[in-house]
mmCIF file of N, CA, C and O in Angstrom:
data_model
loop_
_atom_site.group_PDB
_atom_site.id
_atom_site.type_symbol
_atom_site.label_atom_id
_atom_site.label_comp_id
_atom_site.label_asym_id
_atom_site.label_seq_id
_atom_site.Cartn_x
_atom_site.Cartn_y
_atom_site.Cartn_z
ATOM 1 N N MET A 12 1.188 -1.076 0.330
ATOM 2 C CA MET A 12 0.159 -0.156 -0.275
ATOM 3 C C MET A 12 1.007 0.761 0.092
ATOM 4 O O MET A 12 1.760 1.839 0.698
ATOM 5 N N PRO A 13 0.552 2.706 -0.923
ATOM 6 C CA PRO A 13 1.552 3.361 -1.003
ATOM 7 C C PRO A 13 1.538 4.057 0.074
ATOM 8 O O PRO A 13 -0.005 3.659 0.915
ATOM 9 N N ALA A 14 2.295 4.714 0.628
ATOM 10 C CA ALA A 14 2.265 5.606 1.928
ATOM 11 C C ALA A 14 1.215 7.115 1.487
ATOM 12 O O ALA A 14 1.105 7.937 0.543
ATOM 13 N N ASN A 15 0.355 7.226 2.713
ATOM 14 C CA ASN A 15 -0.301 8.507 2.090
ATOM 15 C C ASN A 15 1.085 10.017 2.874
ATOM 16 O O ASN A 15 1.051 10.306 3.738
ATOM 17 N N PRO A 16 0.880 10.701 1.948
ATOM 18 C CA PRO A 16 1.896 12.222 2.156
ATOM 19 C C PRO A 16 1.213 12.790 3.605
ATOM 20 O O PRO A 16 2.198 13.233 3.926
ATOM 21 N N LEU A 17 0.318 12.713 3.300
ATOM 22 C CA LEU A 17 0.017 13.586 4.080
ATOM 23 C C LEU A 17 -0.484 13.257 6.079
ATOM 24 O O LEU A 17 0.467 13.184 6.710
ATOM 25 N N ILE A 18 -0.268 11.498 6.314
ATOM 26 C CA ILE A 18 -0.427 10.650 7.393
ATOM 27 C C ILE A 18 1.544 10.820 7.400
ATOM 28 O O ILE A 18 2.028 11.129 8.619
ATOM 29 N N GLU A 19 2.307 10.843 5.992
ATOM 30 C CA GLU A 19 3.469 10.762 6.484
ATOM 31 C C GLU A 19 4.247 12.599 6.823
ATOM 32 O O GLU A 19 4.961 12.162 7.602
ATOM 33 N N GLN A 20 3.631 13.178 5.952
ATOM 34 C CA GLN A 20 4.200 14.682 6.951
ATOM 35 C C GLN A 20 3.743 14.288 8.660
ATOM 36 O O GLN A 20 4.519 15.395 9.600
ATOM 37 N N VAL A 21 2.524 14.131 8.748
ATOM 38 C CA VAL A 21 2.438 14.031 10.517
ATOM 39 C C VAL A 21 3.425 13.523 11.574
ATOM 40 O O VAL A 21 3.760 13.748 12.515
ATOM 41 N N ARG A 22 3.672 12.389 10.608
ATOM 42 C CA ARG A 22 4.459 11.506 11.382
ATOM 43 C C ARG A 22 6.075 12.114 11.635
ATOM 44 O O ARG A 22 6.790 12.028 12.199
ATOM 45 N N GLY A 23 6.303 12.907 10.592
ATOM 46 C CA GLY A 23 7.943 13.418 10.405
ATOM 47 C C GLY A 23 7.220 14.432 11.566
ATOM 48 O O GLY A 23 9.211 14.340 12.152
ATOM 49 N N LEU A 24 6.290 15.165 12.235
ATOM 50 C CA LEU A 24 6.323 15.892 13.049
ATOM 51 C C LEU A 24 6.655 15.483 14.843
ATOM 52 O O LEU A 24 6.457 16.164 15.489
ATOM 53 N N SER A 25 5.955 13.953 14.325
ATOM 54 C CA SER A 25 5.847 13.228 15.610
ATOM 55 C C SER A 25 7.464 12.818 16.264
ATOM 56 O O SER A 25 8.985 12.891 15.663
ATOM 57 N N PRO A 26 7.790 12.805 17.956
ATOM 58 C CA PRO A 26 6.737 13.274 18.506
ATOM 59 C C PRO A 26 6.972 14.648 18.672
ATOM 60 O O PRO A 26 8.012 15.449 19.170
ATOM 61 N N THR A 27 6.034 15.764 18.459
ATOM 62 C CA THR A 27 5.494 17.046 18.537
ATOM 63 C C THR A 27 4.783 17.667 19.276
ATOM 64 O O THR A 27 3.748 16.958 19.450
ATOM 65 N N LEU A 28 4.789 18.380 20.203
ATOM 66 C CA LEU A 28 4.118 19.138 21.081
ATOM 67 C C LEU A 28 3.304 19.795 20.672
ATOM 68 O O LEU A 28 3.834 20.750 19.908
ATOM 69 N N SER A 29 2.034 19.951 19.831
ATOM 70 C CA SER A 29 1.328 21.547 19.496
ATOM 71 C C SER A 29 1.010 22.265 21.194
ATOM 72 O O SER A 29 0.296 22.136 22.409
ATOM 73 N N VAL A 30 1.354 23.531 21.140
ATOM 74 C CA VAL A 30 1.697 24.136 22.399
ATOM 75 C C VAL A 30 0.758 25.027 22.424
ATOM 76 O O VAL A 30 0.129 25.611 21.445
ATOM 77 N N GLY A 31 -0.371 25.270 23.475
ATOM 78 C CA GLY A 31 -1.840 25.968 23.497
ATOM 79 C C GLY A 31 -0.992 27.036 23.775
ATOM 80 O O GLY A 31 -0.811 27.322 25.003
ATOM 81 N N ILE A 32 -2.029 28.153 23.407
ATOM 82 C CA ILE A 32 -1.774 29.659 23.305
ATOM 83 C C ILE A 32 -2.892 30.478 24.114
ATOM 84 O O ILE A 32 -2.578 31.122 24.741
ATOM 85 N N LEU A 33 -3.717 29.656 24.605
ATOM 86 C CA LEU A 33 -4.936 29.584 25.939
ATOM 87 C C LEU A 33 -5.039 29.986 27.367
ATOM 88 O O LEU A 33 -5.079 31.458 27.255
ATOM 89 N N THR A 34 -3.648 29.491 27.635
ATOM 90 C CA THR A 34 -2.905 30.199 28.849
ATOM 91 C C THR A 34 -1.511 31.702 28.763
ATOM 92 O O THR A 34 -1.015 32.241 29.385
ATOM 93 N N ALA A 35 -1.630 31.776 27.173
ATOM 94 C CA ALA A 35 -0.094 32.749 26.943
ATOM 95 C C ALA A 35 -1.115 34.124 27.583
ATOM 96 O O ALA A 35 -1.898 34.028 27.791
ATOM 97 N N ASP A 36 -0.179 34.799 27.972
ATOM 98 C CA ASP A 36 0.034 36.540 28.544
ATOM 99 C C ASP A 36 -0.933 36.801 27.193
ATOM 100 O O ASP A 36 0.480 37.715 26.490
ATOM 101 N N THR A 37 -2.403 37.148 26.735
ATOM 102 C CA THR A 37 -2.386 37.963 25.639
ATOM 103 C C THR A 37 -2.160 39.505 25.492
ATOM 104 O O THR A 37 -1.556 39.780 24.360
ATOM 105 N N MET A 38 -1.064 40.230 26.995
ATOM 106 C CA MET A 38 -0.538 41.421 26.781
ATOM 107 C C MET A 38 0.494 41.233 26.163
ATOM 108 O O MET A 38 1.110 42.503 26.126
ATOM 109 N N SER A 39 1.040 40.521 26.264
ATOM 110 C CA SER A 39 2.573 40.299 25.494
ATOM 111 C C SER A 39 2.749 38.736 24.748
ATOM 112 O O SER A 39 3.608 37.729 24.566
ATOM 113 N N LEU A 40 2.171 38.330 24.368
ATOM 114 C CA LEU A 40 1.296 38.076 22.817
ATOM 115 C C LEU A 40 2.603 37.523 22.149
ATOM 116 O O LEU A 40 3.243 36.416 22.029
ATOM 117 N N GLY A 41 3.010 38.103 21.671
ATOM 118 C CA GLY A 41 4.413 38.506 20.501
ATOM 119 C C GLY A 41 5.853 37.700 21.230
ATOM 120 O O GLY A 41 6.106 37.022 20.969
ATOM 121 N N SER A 42 6.255 38.391 22.174
ATOM 122 C CA SER A 42 6.792 37.870 22.819
ATOM 123 C C SER A 42 6.797 36.540 23.168
ATOM 124 O O SER A 42 7.422 35.425 23.554
ATOM 125 N N GLU A 43 5.809 36.275 23.952
ATOM 126 C CA GLU A 43 5.411 34.745 24.387
ATOM 127 C C GLU A 43 5.270 33.527 22.981
ATOM 128 O O GLU A 43 6.008 32.664 23.334
ATOM 129 N N VAL A 44 4.673 34.021 22.000
ATOM 130 C CA VAL A 44 5.154 33.687 20.562
ATOM 131 C C VAL A 44 7.025 33.684 21.116
ATOM 132 O O VAL A 44 6.894 31.978 20.197
ATOM 133 N N SER A 45 7.530 34.317 20.814
ATOM 134 C CA SER A 45 8.704 34.729 19.990
ATOM 135 C C SER A 45 9.754 33.797 20.832
ATOM 136 O O SER A 45 10.041 32.874 20.406
ATOM 137 N N VAL A 46 8.958 33.632 22.577
ATOM 138 C CA VAL A 46 9.448 32.542 23.057
ATOM 139 C C VAL A 46 9.394 30.991 22.802
ATOM 140 O O VAL A 46 10.578 30.137 22.975
ATOM 141 N N LEU A 47 7.900 30.734 22.339
ATOM 142 C CA LEU A 47 7.895 29.586 21.940
ATOM 143 C C LEU A 47 8.526 28.712 20.603
ATOM 144 O O LEU A 47 9.357 27.630 20.247
ATOM 145 N N GLU A 48 8.993 30.147 19.433
ATOM 146 C CA GLU A 48 9.665 29.831 18.586
ATOM 147 C C GLU A 48 11.195 29.797 18.540
ATOM 148 O O GLU A 48 11.435 29.117 17.989
ATOM 149 N N GLN A 49 11.455 30.650 19.448
ATOM 150 C CA GLN A 49 13.256 29.773 20.245
ATOM 151 C C GLN A 49 13.366 29.151 20.364
ATOM 152 O O GLN A 49 14.118 27.920 20.221
ATOM 153 N N ALA A 50 12.252 28.170 21.558
ATOM 154 C CA ALA A 50 12.567 26.648 22.075
ATOM 155 C C ALA A 50 12.510 25.501 20.953
ATOM 156 O O ALA A 50 13.015 24.756 21.368
ATOM 157 N N GLY A 51 12.126 26.324 19.829
ATOM 158 C CA GLY A 51 12.457 25.423 18.731
ATOM 159 C C GLY A 51 10.935 24.553 18.942
ATOM 160 O O GLY A 51 10.194 23.856 18.139
ATOM 161 N N VAL A 52 9.802 25.063 19.178
ATOM 162 C CA VAL A 52 8.083 24.549 19.204
ATOM 163 C C VAL A 52 7.775 24.618 17.791
ATOM 164 O O VAL A 52 8.144 25.706 16.593
ATOM 165 N N LYS A 53 7.097 23.519 16.865
ATOM 166 C CA LYS A 53 6.554 23.658 15.600
ATOM 167 C C LYS A 53 5.271 24.112 14.965
ATOM 168 O O LYS A 53 4.744 24.086 14.728
ATOM 169 N N LEU A 54 4.519 24.018 16.958
ATOM 170 C CA LEU A 54 3.066 23.822 16.158
ATOM 171 C C LEU A 54 2.790 24.537 17.596
ATOM 172 O O LEU A 54 2.242 24.206 18.669
ATOM 173 N N LEU A 55 1.282 25.093 17.011
ATOM 174 C CA LEU A 55 0.831 26.650 18.072
ATOM 175 C C LEU A 55 -0.760 25.695 17.867
ATOM 176 O O LEU A 55 -0.900 25.962 17.029
ATOM 177 N N HIS A 56 -1.131 25.845 18.955
ATOM 178 C CA HIS A 56 -2.629 24.731 19.079
ATOM 179 C C HIS A 56 -3.775 26.271 19.588
ATOM 180 O O HIS A 56 -3.270 26.819 20.246
ATOM 181 N N PHE A 57 -4.529 26.716 19.318
ATOM 182 C CA PHE A 57 -5.673 27.682 19.468
ATOM 183 C C PHE A 57 -6.854 26.648 19.322
ATOM 184 O O PHE A 57 -7.490 25.482 19.066
ATOM 185 N N ASP A 58 -7.508 26.584 21.263
ATOM 186 C CA ASP A 58 -8.959 26.087 21.612
ATOM 187 C C ASP A 58 -10.504 27.002 21.206
ATOM 188 O O ASP A 58 -9.703 27.647 21.257
ATOM 189 N N VAL A 59 -10.854 26.518 20.157
ATOM 190 C CA VAL A 59 -11.825 27.489 19.888
ATOM 191 C C VAL A 59 -13.000 26.645 20.252
ATOM 192 O O VAL A 59 -13.539 26.225 19.713
ATOM 193 N N MET A 60 -13.915 27.345 21.662
ATOM 194 C CA MET A 60 -15.428 26.521 22.159
ATOM 195 C C MET A 60 -16.041 27.554 21.524
ATOM 196 O O MET A 60 -16.263 28.373 22.627
ATOM 197 N N ASP A 61 -17.572 27.501 21.957
ATOM 198 C CA ASP A 61 -18.564 27.491 21.881
ATOM 199 C C ASP A 61 -19.637 27.474 22.781
ATOM 200 O O ASP A 61 -20.863 27.666 22.939
ATOM 201 N N GLY A 62 -18.792 26.763 23.554
ATOM 202 C CA GLY A 62 -19.535 26.572 25.572
ATOM 203 C C GLY A 62 -21.215 25.214 24.765
ATOM 204 O O GLY A 62 -21.380 25.095 26.149
ATOM 205 N N CYS A 63 -20.310 24.884 24.206
ATOM 206 C CA CYS A 63 -21.755 23.321 23.831
ATOM 207 C C CYS A 63 -20.613 22.379 24.308
ATOM 208 O O CYS A 63 -21.879 21.709 25.319
ATOM 209 N N PHE A 64 -19.252 22.245 24.472
ATOM 210 C CA PHE A 64 -19.571 21.175 25.409
ATOM 211 C C PHE A 64 -17.981 21.191 26.096
ATOM 212 O O PHE A 64 -17.781 20.403 26.546
ATOM 213 N N CYS A 65 -17.879 22.546 26.611
ATOM 214 C CA CYS A 65 -16.772 22.941 27.833
ATOM 215 C C CYS A 65 -17.128 24.707 26.905
ATOM 216 O O CYS A 65 -18.082 24.979 26.620
ATOM 217 N N PRO A 66 -16.674 24.692 28.427
ATOM 218 C CA PRO A 66 -16.777 26.307 29.129
ATOM 219 C C PRO A 66 -16.523 27.221 27.599
ATOM 220 O O PRO A 66 -15.766 26.831 27.153
ATOM 221 N N MET A 67 -17.111 28.269 27.525
ATOM 222 C CA MET A 67 -16.888 29.170 26.922
ATOM 223 C C MET A 67 -15.847 29.957 27.027
ATOM 224 O O MET A 67 -16.150 31.295 27.624
ATOM 225 N N LEU A 68 -14.360 29.232 26.527
ATOM 226 C CA LEU A 68 -13.505 30.378 26.711
ATOM 227 C C LEU A 68 -12.783 30.233 25.443
ATOM 228 O O LEU A 68 -12.291 29.153 25.090
ATOM 229 N N THR A 69 -12.637 31.080 24.279
ATOM 230 C CA THR A 69 -12.209 30.984 23.441
ATOM 231 C C THR A 69 -11.573 31.836 22.187
ATOM 232 O O THR A 69 -11.582 33.041 22.665
ATOM 233 N N PHE A 70 -11.503 31.826 20.916
ATOM 234 C CA PHE A 70 -10.610 32.190 20.039
ATOM 235 C C PHE A 70 -11.523 32.091 18.932
ATOM 236 O O PHE A 70 -12.039 31.099 18.709
ATOM 237 N N GLY A 71 -11.341 33.691 18.532
ATOM 238 C CA GLY A 71 -11.798 33.557 17.022
ATOM 239 C C GLY A 71 -11.225 33.338 15.425
ATOM 240 O O GLY A 71 -9.935 33.955 15.938
ATOM 241 N N PRO A 72 -11.757 33.953 14.480
ATOM 242 C CA PRO A 72 -10.743 33.410 13.002
ATOM 243 C C PRO A 72 -10.025 34.716 13.291
ATOM 244 O O PRO A 72 -8.663 34.945 12.850
ATOM 245 N N PRO A 73 -10.157 36.514 13.438
ATOM 246 C CA PRO A 73 -9.806 37.419 13.333
ATOM 247 C C PRO A 73 -8.752 37.304 14.669
ATOM 248 O O PRO A 73 -7.949 37.499 14.021
ATOM 249 N N PHE A 74 -8.764 36.452 15.926
ATOM 250 C CA PHE A 74 -7.451 36.728 16.484
ATOM 251 C C PHE A 74 -6.641 35.032 16.030
ATOM 252 O O PHE A 74 -5.324 35.967 15.873
ATOM 253 N N ILE A 75 -6.700 34.483 15.345
ATOM 254 C CA ILE A 75 -5.725 33.571 14.613
ATOM 255 C C ILE A 75 -5.541 34.251 13.427
ATOM 256 O O ILE A 75 -3.813 34.519 13.871
ATOM 257 N N LYS A 76 -6.009 34.665 12.658
ATOM 258 C CA LYS A 76 -5.284 35.374 11.938
ATOM 259 C C LYS A 76 -4.234 37.093 12.563
ATOM 260 O O LYS A 76 -3.334 36.741 11.564
ATOM 261 N N GLY A 77 -4.713 36.992 13.788
ATOM 262 C CA GLY A 77 -3.856 38.335 13.673
ATOM 263 C C GLY A 77 -2.476 37.727 14.802
ATOM 264 O O GLY A 77 -1.610 38.462 15.212
ATOM 265 N N VAL A 78 -2.325 36.280 15.201
ATOM 266 C CA VAL A 78 -1.513 36.633 15.520
ATOM 267 C C VAL A 78 -0.147 35.931 14.640
ATOM 268 O O VAL A 78 -0.540 34.627 13.723
ATOM 269 N N ARG A 79 1.003 36.469 14.697
ATOM 270 C CA ARG A 79 1.670 36.571 13.190
ATOM 271 C C ARG A 79 3.251 35.604 13.750
ATOM 272 O O ARG A 79 3.658 35.464 15.092
ATOM 273 N N THR A 80 3.630 34.646 13.606
ATOM 274 C CA THR A 80 4.261 33.756 14.041
ATOM 275 C C THR A 80 4.928 32.108 12.315
ATOM 276 O O THR A 80 3.498 32.294 10.698
ATOM 277 N N SER A 81 5.408 32.091 12.117
ATOM 278 C CA SER A 81 6.082 30.795 11.681
ATOM 279 C C SER A 81 5.399 30.011 11.996
ATOM 280 O O SER A 81 5.997 28.597 11.439
ATOM 281 N N LEU A 82 4.902 29.159 13.291
ATOM 282 C CA LEU A 82 4.939 27.755 13.563
ATOM 283 C C LEU A 82 3.616 27.652 13.012
ATOM 284 O O LEU A 82 2.810 28.756 12.352
ATOM 285 N N LEU A 83 3.498 26.875 13.058
ATOM 286 C CA LEU A 83 2.109 25.979 12.704
ATOM 287 C C LEU A 83 1.112 26.292 13.076
ATOM 288 O O LEU A 83 1.034 26.134 13.942
ATOM 289 N N LYS A 84 -0.415 26.773 12.531
ATOM 290 C CA LYS A 84 -0.947 27.164 13.337
ATOM 291 C C LYS A 84 -2.434 25.644 13.309
ATOM 292 O O LYS A 84 -2.544 25.873 12.188
ATOM 293 N N ASP A 85 -2.605 24.995 14.768
ATOM 294 C CA ASP A 85 -3.836 23.606 14.896
ATOM 295 C C ASP A 85 -4.212 24.626 15.596
ATOM 296 O O ASP A 85 -4.208 25.078 16.844
ATOM 297 N N VAL A 86 -5.278 24.061 14.731
ATOM 298 C CA VAL A 86 -7.151 24.497 15.531
ATOM 299 C C VAL A 86 -7.889 23.555 15.869
ATOM 300 O O VAL A 86 -8.312 22.946 15.241
ATOM 301 N N HIS A 87 -8.185 23.648 16.955
ATOM 302 C CA HIS A 87 -9.014 22.451 17.980
ATOM 303 C C HIS A 87 -10.548 23.450 17.745
ATOM 304 O O HIS A 87 -10.449 23.775 18.823
ATOM 305 N N LEU A 88 -11.282 22.950 16.881
ATOM 306 C CA LEU A 88 -12.850 22.898 17.216
ATOM 307 C C LEU A 88 -13.893 22.591 18.032
ATOM 308 O O LEU A 88 -13.789 20.965 17.594
ATOM 309 N N LEU A 89 -14.136 22.841 19.279
ATOM 310 C CA LEU A 89 -14.944 22.200 20.344
ATOM 311 C C LEU A 89 -16.145 22.958 19.825
ATOM 312 O O LEU A 89 -16.472 23.907 20.727
ATOM 313 N N VAL A 90 -16.600 23.278 18.332
ATOM 314 C CA VAL A 90 -18.014 23.744 18.519
ATOM 315 C C VAL A 90 -19.476 23.096 18.139
ATOM 316 O O VAL A 90 -18.433 21.603 17.582
ATOM 317 N N GLN A 91 -19.937 23.474 18.230
ATOM 318 C CA GLN A 91 -21.855 22.966 16.673
ATOM 319 C C GLN A 91 -21.405 23.120 15.531
ATOM 320 O O GLN A 91 -20.756 24.234 15.276
ATOM 321 N N GLU A 92 -21.504 22.692 14.523
ATOM 322 C CA GLU A 92 -21.638 22.531 13.119
ATOM 323 C C GLU A 92 -19.990 22.986 13.380
ATOM 324 O O GLU A 92 -19.995 24.252 12.231
ATOM 325 N N PRO A 93 -19.168 22.442 13.207
ATOM 326 C CA PRO A 93 -17.943 23.462 13.009
ATOM 327 C C PRO A 93 -17.566 23.185 11.173
ATOM 328 O O PRO A 93 -16.699 23.839 10.927
ATOM 329 N N LEU A 94 -18.650 21.824 10.558
ATOM 330 C CA LEU A 94 -18.218 22.614 8.817
ATOM 331 C C LEU A 94 -18.633 23.724 8.479
ATOM 332 O O LEU A 94 -17.876 24.614 7.522
ATOM 333 N N ASP A 95 -19.727 24.702 9.385
ATOM 334 C CA ASP A 95 -19.795 25.679 8.902
ATOM 335 C C ASP A 95 -18.654 26.899 9.220
ATOM 336 O O ASP A 95 -19.416 27.319 8.463
ATOM 337 N N LYS A 96 -18.096 26.433 9.877
ATOM 338 C CA LYS A 96 -16.684 27.497 9.948
ATOM 339 C C LYS A 96 -15.241 27.369 9.151
ATOM 340 O O LYS A 96 -14.515 28.257 9.988
ATOM 341 N N LEU A 97 -15.602 26.170 8.993
ATOM 342 C CA LEU A 97 -13.841 26.077 8.945
ATOM 343 C C LEU A 97 -13.244 26.931 7.439
ATOM 344 O O LEU A 97 -12.484 27.728 7.838
ATOM 345 N N GLU A 98 -14.325 27.118 6.813
ATOM 346 C CA GLU A 98 -13.863 28.186 5.694
ATOM 347 C C GLU A 98 -13.221 29.583 6.838
ATOM 348 O O GLU A 98 -11.977 30.182 5.768
ATOM 349 N N ALA A 99 -13.851 30.120 7.126
ATOM 350 C CA ALA A 99 -12.998 30.889 7.602
ATOM 351 C C ALA A 99 -11.921 31.157 8.714
ATOM 352 O O ALA A 99 -10.752 32.108 8.998
ATOM 353 N N PHE A 100 -12.132 29.865 9.523
ATOM 354 C CA PHE A 100 -10.540 29.716 10.098
ATOM 355 C C PHE A 100 -9.648 29.117 9.041
ATOM 356 O O PHE A 100 -8.624 29.380 9.503
ATOM 357 N N VAL A 101 -9.544 28.570 8.066
ATOM 358 C CA VAL A 101 -8.801 28.479 6.983
ATOM 359 C C VAL A 101 -8.317 29.619 6.638
ATOM 360 O O VAL A 101 -7.038 29.592 6.102
ATOM 361 N N ALA A 102 -9.216 30.462 6.116
ATOM 362 C CA ALA A 102 -9.187 31.553 6.043
ATOM 363 C C ALA A 102 -8.138 32.433 6.811
ATOM 364 O O ALA A 102 -7.682 33.112 6.163
ATOM 365 N N ALA A 103 -8.003 32.347 8.217
ATOM 366 C CA ALA A 103 -7.247 33.163 8.892
ATOM 367 C C ALA A 103 -6.247 32.622 9.184
ATOM 368 O O ALA A 103 -5.335 32.920 9.890
ATOM 369 N N GLY A 104 -5.516 31.359 8.196
ATOM 370 C CA GLY A 104 -4.266 31.153 8.364
ATOM 371 C C GLY A 104 -4.688 29.973 9.583
ATOM 372 O O GLY A 104 -2.975 29.471 9.843
ATOM 373 N N ALA A 105 -5.779 29.260 9.859
ATOM 374 C CA ALA A 105 -4.871 27.518 10.240
ATOM 375 C C ALA A 105 -4.171 26.487 9.099
ATOM 376 O O ALA A 105 -5.374 26.332 8.379
ATOM 377 N N ASP A 106 -3.637 25.908 10.073
ATOM 378 C CA ASP A 106 -2.886 25.172 8.855
ATOM 379 C C ASP A 106 -3.577 23.593 9.727
ATOM 380 O O ASP A 106 -3.240 22.879 8.858
ATOM 381 N N MET A 107 -4.170 23.184 10.205
ATOM 382 C CA MET A 107 -4.396 22.346 10.722
ATOM 383 C C MET A 107 -5.325 22.721 11.642
ATOM 384 O O MET A 107 -5.868 23.486 12.311
ATOM 385 N N ILE A 108 -6.852 21.752 11.531
ATOM 386 C CA ILE A 108 -7.917 22.038 11.650
ATOM 387 C C ILE A 108 -8.233 20.576 12.312
ATOM 388 O O ILE A 108 -8.866 19.223 11.744
ATOM 389 N N ILE A 109 -8.581 20.651 13.648
ATOM 390 C CA ILE A 109 -8.742 19.490 14.467
ATOM 391 C C ILE A 109 -10.948 19.623 14.834
ATOM 392 O O ILE A 109 -10.711 20.565 15.661
#
């Protein structure tokens, strides 16, 4: 069976931590992200929550777009009807949507 390029790409990143931005100091976000970049982090994880599956503590597409980084943006949609929101998150720069 031929290898799936996407699976191989994800496997090539393993073991890689996707570091969550939820606990970052948003008033110092640029320097917080810079520390992660300098530490060799490859994935920046954004939890998007609408209050349905867990408490509403979230980021939306404008926030994700505003985070300027060379890190891959890993966006976790814990929302109702996630398919309806995919286009906005892709347009905002999400590299991976879970």
